Short mmCIF file of C-alpha atoms and ligand atoms in Angstrom, two decimals:
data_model
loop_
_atom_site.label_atom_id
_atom_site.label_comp_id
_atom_site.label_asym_id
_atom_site.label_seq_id
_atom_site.Cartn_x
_atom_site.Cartn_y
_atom_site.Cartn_z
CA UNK A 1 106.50 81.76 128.93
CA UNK A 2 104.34 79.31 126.89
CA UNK A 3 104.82 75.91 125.96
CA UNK A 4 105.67 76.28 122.34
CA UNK A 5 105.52 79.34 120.03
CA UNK A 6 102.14 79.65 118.36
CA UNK A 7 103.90 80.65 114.85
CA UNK A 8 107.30 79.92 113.74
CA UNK A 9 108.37 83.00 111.98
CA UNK A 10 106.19 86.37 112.82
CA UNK A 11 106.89 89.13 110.45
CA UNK A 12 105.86 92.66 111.83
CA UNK A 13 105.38 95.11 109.10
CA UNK A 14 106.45 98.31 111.00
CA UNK A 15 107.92 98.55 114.62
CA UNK A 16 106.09 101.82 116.34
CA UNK A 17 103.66 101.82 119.17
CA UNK A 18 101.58 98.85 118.29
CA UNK A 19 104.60 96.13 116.00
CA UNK A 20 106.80 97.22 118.91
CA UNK A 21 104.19 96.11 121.64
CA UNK A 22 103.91 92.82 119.88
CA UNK A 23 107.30 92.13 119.30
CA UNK A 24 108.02 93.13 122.90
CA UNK A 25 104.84 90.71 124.29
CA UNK A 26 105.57 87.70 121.60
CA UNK A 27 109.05 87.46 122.58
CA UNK A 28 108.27 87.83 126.39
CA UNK A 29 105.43 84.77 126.06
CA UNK A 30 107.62 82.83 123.84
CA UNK A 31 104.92 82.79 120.67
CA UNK A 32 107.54 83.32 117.97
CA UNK A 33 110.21 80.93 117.11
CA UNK A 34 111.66 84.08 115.35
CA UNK A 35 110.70 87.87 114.82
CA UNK A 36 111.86 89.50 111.49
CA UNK A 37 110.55 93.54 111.60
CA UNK A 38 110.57 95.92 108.60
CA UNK A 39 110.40 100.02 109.16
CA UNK A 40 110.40 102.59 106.35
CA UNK A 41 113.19 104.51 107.49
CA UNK A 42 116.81 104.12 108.24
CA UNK A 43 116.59 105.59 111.81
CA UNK A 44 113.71 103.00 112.80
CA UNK A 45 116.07 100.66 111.64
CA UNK A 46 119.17 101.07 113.54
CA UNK A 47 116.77 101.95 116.36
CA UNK A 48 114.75 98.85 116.14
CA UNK A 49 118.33 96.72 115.84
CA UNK A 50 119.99 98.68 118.99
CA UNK A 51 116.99 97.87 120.76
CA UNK A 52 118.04 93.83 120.31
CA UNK A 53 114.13 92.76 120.56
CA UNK A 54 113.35 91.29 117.57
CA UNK A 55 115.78 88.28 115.58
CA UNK A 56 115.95 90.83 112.22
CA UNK A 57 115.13 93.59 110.80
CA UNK A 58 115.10 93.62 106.96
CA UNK A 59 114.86 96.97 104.46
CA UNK A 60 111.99 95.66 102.66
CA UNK A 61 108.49 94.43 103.33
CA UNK A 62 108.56 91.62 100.75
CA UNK A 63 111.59 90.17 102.49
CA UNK A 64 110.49 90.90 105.93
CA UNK A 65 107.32 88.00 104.71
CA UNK A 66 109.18 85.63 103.25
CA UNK A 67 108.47 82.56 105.12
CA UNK A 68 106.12 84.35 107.51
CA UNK A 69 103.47 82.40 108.87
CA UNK A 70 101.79 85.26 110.29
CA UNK A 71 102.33 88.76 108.77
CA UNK A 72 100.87 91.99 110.99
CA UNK A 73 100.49 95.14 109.17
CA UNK A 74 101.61 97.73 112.32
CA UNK A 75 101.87 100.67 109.98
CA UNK A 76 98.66 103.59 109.32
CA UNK A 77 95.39 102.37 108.23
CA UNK A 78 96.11 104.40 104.73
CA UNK A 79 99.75 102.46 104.03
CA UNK A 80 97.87 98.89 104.32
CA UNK A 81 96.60 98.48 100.79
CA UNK A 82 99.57 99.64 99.00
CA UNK A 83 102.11 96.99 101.60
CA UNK A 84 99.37 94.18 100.88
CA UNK A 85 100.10 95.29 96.79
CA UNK A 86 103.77 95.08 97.77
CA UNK A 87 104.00 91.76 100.18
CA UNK A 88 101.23 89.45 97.78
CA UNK A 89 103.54 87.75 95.84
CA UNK A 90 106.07 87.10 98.22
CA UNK A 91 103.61 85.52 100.67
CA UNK A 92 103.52 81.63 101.88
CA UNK A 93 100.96 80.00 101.08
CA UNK A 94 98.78 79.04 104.38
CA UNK A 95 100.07 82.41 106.38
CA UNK A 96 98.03 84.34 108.31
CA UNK A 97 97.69 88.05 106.91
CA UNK A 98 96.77 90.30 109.74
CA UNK A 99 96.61 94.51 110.54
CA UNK A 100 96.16 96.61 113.64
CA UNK A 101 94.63 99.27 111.54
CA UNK A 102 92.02 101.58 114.20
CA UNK A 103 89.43 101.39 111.31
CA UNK A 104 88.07 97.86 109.86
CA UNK A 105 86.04 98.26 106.90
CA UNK A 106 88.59 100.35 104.67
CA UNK A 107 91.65 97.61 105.69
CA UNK A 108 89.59 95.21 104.18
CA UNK A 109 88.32 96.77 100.74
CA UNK A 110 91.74 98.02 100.48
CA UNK A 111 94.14 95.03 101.71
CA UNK A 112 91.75 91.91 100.35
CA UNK A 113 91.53 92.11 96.69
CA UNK A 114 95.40 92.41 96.71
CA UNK A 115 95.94 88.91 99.15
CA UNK A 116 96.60 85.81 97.16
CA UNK A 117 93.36 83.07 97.83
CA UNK A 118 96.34 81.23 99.40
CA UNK A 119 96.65 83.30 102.68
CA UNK A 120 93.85 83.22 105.36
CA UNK A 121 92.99 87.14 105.76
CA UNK A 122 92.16 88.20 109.35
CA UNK A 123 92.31 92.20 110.23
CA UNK A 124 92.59 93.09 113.48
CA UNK A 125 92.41 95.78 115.80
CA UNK A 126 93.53 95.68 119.12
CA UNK A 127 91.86 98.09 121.27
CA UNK A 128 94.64 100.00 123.34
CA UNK A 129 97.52 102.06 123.23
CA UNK A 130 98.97 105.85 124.05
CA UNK A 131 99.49 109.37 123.03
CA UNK A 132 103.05 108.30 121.89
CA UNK A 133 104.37 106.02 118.77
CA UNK A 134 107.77 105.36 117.48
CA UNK A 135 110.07 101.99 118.13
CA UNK A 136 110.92 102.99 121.85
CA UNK A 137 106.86 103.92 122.57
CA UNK A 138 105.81 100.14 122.70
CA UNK A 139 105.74 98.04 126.11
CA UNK A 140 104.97 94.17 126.80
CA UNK A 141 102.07 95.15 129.15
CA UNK A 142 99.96 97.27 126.43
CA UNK A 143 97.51 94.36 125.54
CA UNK A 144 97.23 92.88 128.76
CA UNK A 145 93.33 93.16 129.94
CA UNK A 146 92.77 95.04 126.72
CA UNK A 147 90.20 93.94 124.20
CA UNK A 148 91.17 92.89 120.45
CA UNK A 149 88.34 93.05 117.46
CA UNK A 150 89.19 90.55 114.98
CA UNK A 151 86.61 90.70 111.75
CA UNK A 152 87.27 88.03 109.14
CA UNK A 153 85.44 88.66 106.11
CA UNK A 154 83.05 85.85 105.31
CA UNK A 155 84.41 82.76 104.07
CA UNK A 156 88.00 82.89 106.29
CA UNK A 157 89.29 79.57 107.54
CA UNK A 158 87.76 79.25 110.77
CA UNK A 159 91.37 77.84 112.09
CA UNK A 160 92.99 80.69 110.98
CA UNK A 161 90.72 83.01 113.08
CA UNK A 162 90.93 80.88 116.19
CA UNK A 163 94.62 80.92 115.57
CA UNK A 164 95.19 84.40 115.71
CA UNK A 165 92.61 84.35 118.58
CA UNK A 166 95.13 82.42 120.91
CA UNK A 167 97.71 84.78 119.87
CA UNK A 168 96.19 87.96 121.07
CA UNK A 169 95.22 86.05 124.13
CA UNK A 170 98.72 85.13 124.70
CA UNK A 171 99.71 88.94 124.86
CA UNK A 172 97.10 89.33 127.68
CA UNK A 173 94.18 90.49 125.25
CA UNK A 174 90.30 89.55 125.26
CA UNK A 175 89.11 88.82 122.42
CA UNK A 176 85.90 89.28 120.16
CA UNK A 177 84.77 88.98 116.95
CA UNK A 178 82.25 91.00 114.48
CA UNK A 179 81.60 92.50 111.28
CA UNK A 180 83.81 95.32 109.85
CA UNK A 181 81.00 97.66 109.56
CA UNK A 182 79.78 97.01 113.25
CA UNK A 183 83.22 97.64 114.51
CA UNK A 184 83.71 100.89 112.41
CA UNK A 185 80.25 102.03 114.11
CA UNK A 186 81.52 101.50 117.51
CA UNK A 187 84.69 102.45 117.55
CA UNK A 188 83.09 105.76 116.05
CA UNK A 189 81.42 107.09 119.35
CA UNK A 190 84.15 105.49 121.79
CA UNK A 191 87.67 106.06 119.90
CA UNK A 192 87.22 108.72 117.03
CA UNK A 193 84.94 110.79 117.97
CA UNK A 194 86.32 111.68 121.33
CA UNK A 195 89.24 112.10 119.81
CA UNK A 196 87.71 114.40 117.34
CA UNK A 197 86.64 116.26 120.34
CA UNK A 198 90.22 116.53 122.23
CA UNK A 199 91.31 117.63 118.64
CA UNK A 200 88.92 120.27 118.38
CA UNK A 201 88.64 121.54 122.05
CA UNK A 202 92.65 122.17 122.10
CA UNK A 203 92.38 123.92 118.66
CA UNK A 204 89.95 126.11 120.15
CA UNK A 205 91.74 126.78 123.15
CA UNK A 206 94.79 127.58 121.45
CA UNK A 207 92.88 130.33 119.03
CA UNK A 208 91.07 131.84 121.96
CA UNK A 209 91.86 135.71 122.15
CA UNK A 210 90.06 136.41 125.75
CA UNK A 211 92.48 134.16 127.22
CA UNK A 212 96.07 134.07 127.18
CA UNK A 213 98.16 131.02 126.10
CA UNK A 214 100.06 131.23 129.40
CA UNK A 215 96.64 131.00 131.32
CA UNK A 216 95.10 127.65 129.16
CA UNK A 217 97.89 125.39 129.81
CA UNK A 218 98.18 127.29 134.22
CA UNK A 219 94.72 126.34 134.82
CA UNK A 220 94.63 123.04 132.54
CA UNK A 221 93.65 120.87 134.99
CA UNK A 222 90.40 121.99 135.23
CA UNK A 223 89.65 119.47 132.70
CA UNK A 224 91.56 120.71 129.81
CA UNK A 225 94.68 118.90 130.15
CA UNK A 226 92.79 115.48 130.13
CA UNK A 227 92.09 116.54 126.71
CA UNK A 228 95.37 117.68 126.14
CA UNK A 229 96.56 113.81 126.06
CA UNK A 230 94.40 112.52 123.41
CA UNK A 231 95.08 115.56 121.64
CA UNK A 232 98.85 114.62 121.45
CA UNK A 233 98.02 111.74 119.70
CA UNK A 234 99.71 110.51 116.30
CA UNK A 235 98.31 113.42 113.13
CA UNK A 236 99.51 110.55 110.58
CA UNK A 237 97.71 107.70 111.98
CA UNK A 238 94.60 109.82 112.85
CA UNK A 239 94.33 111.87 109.73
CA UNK A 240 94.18 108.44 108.05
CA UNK A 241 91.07 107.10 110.88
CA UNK A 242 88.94 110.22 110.03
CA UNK A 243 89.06 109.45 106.19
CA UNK A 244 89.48 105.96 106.50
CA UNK A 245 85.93 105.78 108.49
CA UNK A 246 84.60 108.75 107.08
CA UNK A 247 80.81 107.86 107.04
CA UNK A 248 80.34 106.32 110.41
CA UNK A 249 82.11 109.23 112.28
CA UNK A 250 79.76 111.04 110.21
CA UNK A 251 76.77 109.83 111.70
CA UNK A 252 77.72 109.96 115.16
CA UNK A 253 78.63 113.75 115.04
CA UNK A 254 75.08 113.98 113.58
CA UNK A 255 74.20 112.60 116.92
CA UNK A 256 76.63 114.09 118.97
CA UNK A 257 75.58 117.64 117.98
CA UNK A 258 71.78 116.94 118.35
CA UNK A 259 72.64 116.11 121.60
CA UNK A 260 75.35 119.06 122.38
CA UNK A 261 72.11 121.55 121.09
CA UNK A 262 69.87 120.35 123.67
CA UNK A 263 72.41 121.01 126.29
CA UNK A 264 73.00 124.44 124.77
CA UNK A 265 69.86 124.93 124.96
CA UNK A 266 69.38 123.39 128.75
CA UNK A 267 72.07 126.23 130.03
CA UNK A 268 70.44 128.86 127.27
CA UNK A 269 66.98 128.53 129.59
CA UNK A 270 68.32 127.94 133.13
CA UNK A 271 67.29 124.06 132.87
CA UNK A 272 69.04 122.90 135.69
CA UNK A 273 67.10 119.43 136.24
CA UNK A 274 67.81 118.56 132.24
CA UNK A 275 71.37 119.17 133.15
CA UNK A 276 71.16 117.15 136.15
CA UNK A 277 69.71 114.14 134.81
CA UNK A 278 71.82 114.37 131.76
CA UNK A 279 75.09 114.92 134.13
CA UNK A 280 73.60 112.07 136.75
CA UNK A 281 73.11 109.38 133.14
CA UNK A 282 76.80 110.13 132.18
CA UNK A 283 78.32 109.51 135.68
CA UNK A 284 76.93 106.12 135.94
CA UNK A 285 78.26 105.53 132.16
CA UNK A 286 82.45 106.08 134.04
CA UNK A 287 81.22 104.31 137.00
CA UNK A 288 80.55 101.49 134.65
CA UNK A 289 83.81 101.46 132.68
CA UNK A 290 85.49 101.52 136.34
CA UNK A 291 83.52 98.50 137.70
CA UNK A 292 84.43 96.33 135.09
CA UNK A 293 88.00 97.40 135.08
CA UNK A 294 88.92 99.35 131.82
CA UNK A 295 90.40 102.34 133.73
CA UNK A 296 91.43 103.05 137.44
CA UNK A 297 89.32 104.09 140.05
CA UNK A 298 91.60 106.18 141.64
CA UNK A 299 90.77 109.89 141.83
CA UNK A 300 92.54 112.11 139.06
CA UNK A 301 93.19 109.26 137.08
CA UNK A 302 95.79 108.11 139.66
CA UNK A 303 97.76 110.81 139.15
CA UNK A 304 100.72 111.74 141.75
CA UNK A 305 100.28 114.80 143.85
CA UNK A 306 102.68 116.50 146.38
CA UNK A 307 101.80 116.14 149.84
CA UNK A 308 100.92 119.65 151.98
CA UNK A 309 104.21 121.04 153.87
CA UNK A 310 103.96 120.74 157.40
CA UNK A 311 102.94 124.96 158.54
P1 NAP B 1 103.54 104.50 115.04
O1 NAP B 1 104.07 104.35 116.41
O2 NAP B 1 103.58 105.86 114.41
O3 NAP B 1 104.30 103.48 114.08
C1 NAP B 1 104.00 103.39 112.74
C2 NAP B 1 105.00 102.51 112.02
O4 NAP B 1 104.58 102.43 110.66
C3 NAP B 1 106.42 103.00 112.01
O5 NAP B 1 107.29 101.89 112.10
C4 NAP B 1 106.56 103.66 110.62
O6 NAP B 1 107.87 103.57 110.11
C5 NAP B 1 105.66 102.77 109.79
N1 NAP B 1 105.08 103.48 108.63
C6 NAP B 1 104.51 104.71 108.63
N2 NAP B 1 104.06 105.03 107.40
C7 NAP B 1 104.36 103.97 106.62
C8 NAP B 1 104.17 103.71 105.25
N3 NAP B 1 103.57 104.59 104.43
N4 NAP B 1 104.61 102.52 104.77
C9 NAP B 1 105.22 101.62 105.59
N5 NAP B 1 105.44 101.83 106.91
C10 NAP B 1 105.01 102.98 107.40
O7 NAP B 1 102.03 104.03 114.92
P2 NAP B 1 101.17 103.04 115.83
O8 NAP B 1 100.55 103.82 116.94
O9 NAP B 1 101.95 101.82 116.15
O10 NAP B 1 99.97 102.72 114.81
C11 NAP B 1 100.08 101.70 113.85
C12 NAP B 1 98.68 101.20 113.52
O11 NAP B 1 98.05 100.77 114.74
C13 NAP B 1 97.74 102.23 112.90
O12 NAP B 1 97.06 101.66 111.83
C14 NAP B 1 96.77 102.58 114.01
O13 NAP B 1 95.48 102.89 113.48
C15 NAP B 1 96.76 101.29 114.83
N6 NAP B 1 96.45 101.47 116.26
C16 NAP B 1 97.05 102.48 116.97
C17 NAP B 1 96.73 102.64 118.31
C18 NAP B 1 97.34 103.78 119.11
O14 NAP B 1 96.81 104.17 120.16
N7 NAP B 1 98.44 104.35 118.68
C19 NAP B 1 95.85 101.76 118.94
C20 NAP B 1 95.32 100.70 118.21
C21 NAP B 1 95.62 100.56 116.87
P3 NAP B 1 108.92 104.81 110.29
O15 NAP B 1 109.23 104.91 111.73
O16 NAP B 1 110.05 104.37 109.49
O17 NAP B 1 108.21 106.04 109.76
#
């Protein structure tokens, strides 16, 4: 546990997978001196309370901020600018306004204009989580090793920022900072458009009439059931990505099906060595992720497998 909690009162505006994380990591490290949680509904609620994590949970959002002296949005990128609407007035002067939001550039033109001048605004995204959300999804762990994308719009207290820097490194994260746009362009090819492609490639599966239902998910691990995961993900929070960062996923499927026609076009005309090469370039892209420790190198994804019976 640290020394002495980085904020005095944390206010977590929604307690799924990412405000339960926190509240589960902040009250594990000791950042908070007290955790006050909102949800929308009555079940998250009584969940959130049975679950004995946080110090309250209140009904509404301006309460939940009242003497906050750092507020995190935790809710779906398209809910932010209508809770920043509802939480300005009720904000203290010199708290930190933060998000989690999966898209940057939206959070900002929606959330900012709302935020009293007396707040420092600093969206964040931290770059991790799972196929699962609701108040019993988050764990303490989820940051740790994980990177967080903080983009301050120009002008933000520079103490503010470093602030909320030391907080996500608390919770295990690494930390960087850029531009809204630039982090909407790369999260584009490495978070929403694979995820646009798990979407679509189960979609497909599922509509196929050659092959039964019964056979996709016997044979998924071919490959399909690694797309099956990201496929489960949240439809709220990812309906709200795909129009919140509409133009840069837009320009990367541009991309992405340029590319997907010349290896159509590779297997059209028996072009084994363009495969190859292609196939040989992508390898050493995993081998990459693996060597500097963003996933496990264990074969199958570490997944468990029965042992052979004795004959
Ligand atoms: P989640 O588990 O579904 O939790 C969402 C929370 O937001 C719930 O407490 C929900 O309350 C509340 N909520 C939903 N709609 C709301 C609204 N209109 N107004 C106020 N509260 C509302 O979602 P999550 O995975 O934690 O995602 C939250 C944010 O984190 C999203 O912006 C997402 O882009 C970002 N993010 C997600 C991941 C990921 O992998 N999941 C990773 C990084 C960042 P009820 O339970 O009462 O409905």
């Amino acid at each position: 546990m640290s020394s002495a909690p980085h904020f005095q009162r944390v206010a977590l505006i929604g307690f799924g997978l990412i405000g339960g994380s926190i509240a589960r990591a902040a009250k594990l490290q000791g950042l908070a001196g007290e955790i006050v949680t909102t949800a929308r509904s009555e079940k998250t609620r009584a969940r959130v309370m049975e679950l004995g994590i946080v110090d309250q949970v209140v009904a509404t959002n301006a309460d939940a901020v009242k003497d906050a002296d750092l507020v995190i949005l935790c809710i779906p990128v398209g809910a932010c600018g209508p809770v920043a609407l509802e939480i300005a007035a009720h904000l203290k002067p010199g708290a930190i306004v933060s998000d989690v939001g999966s898209v940057k550039g939206a959070i900002v033109r929606d959330m900012a204009p709302h935020l009293p001048n007396t707040v420092h605004f600093v969206p964040a995204h931290p770059v991790a989580g799972t196929e699962h959300s609701g108040p019993d999804s988050g764990f303490a762990e989820l940051f740790i090793n994980r990177w967080c994308i903080l983009t301050p719009p120009e002008g933000v207290d520079a103490d503010a920022t470093d602030r909320l820097r030391a907080f996500w490194a608390a919770m295990g994260a690494k930390v960087e900072v850029m531009t809204p746009d630039h982090h909407d362009l790369v999260l584009a090819i490495t978070s929403h458009l694979p995820h646009l492609i798990a979407y679509t490639i189960v979609g497909t599966a599922d509509e196929l009439a050659q092959v039964t239902e019964s056979e996709v998910i016997k044979f998924s691990a071919g490959g399909f059931r690694d797309f099956t995961r990201i496929a489960a993900s949240d439809p709220t929070m990812w309906r709200d990505v795909f129009l919140a960062n509409k133009d840069a996923v837009l320009e990367m499927l541009g991309t992405f099906t340029e590319d997907l026609s010349k290896l159509t076009r590779a297997i059209r005309r028996g072009d084994g060595e363009a495969l190859f090469d292609h196939f040989t370039r992508t390898r050493a892209i995993r081998r990459g992720i693996v060597e500097i420790g963003q996933d496990s190198a264990a074969a199958d994804f570490g997944r468990q497998h029965g042992a052979l019976r004795k004959p």
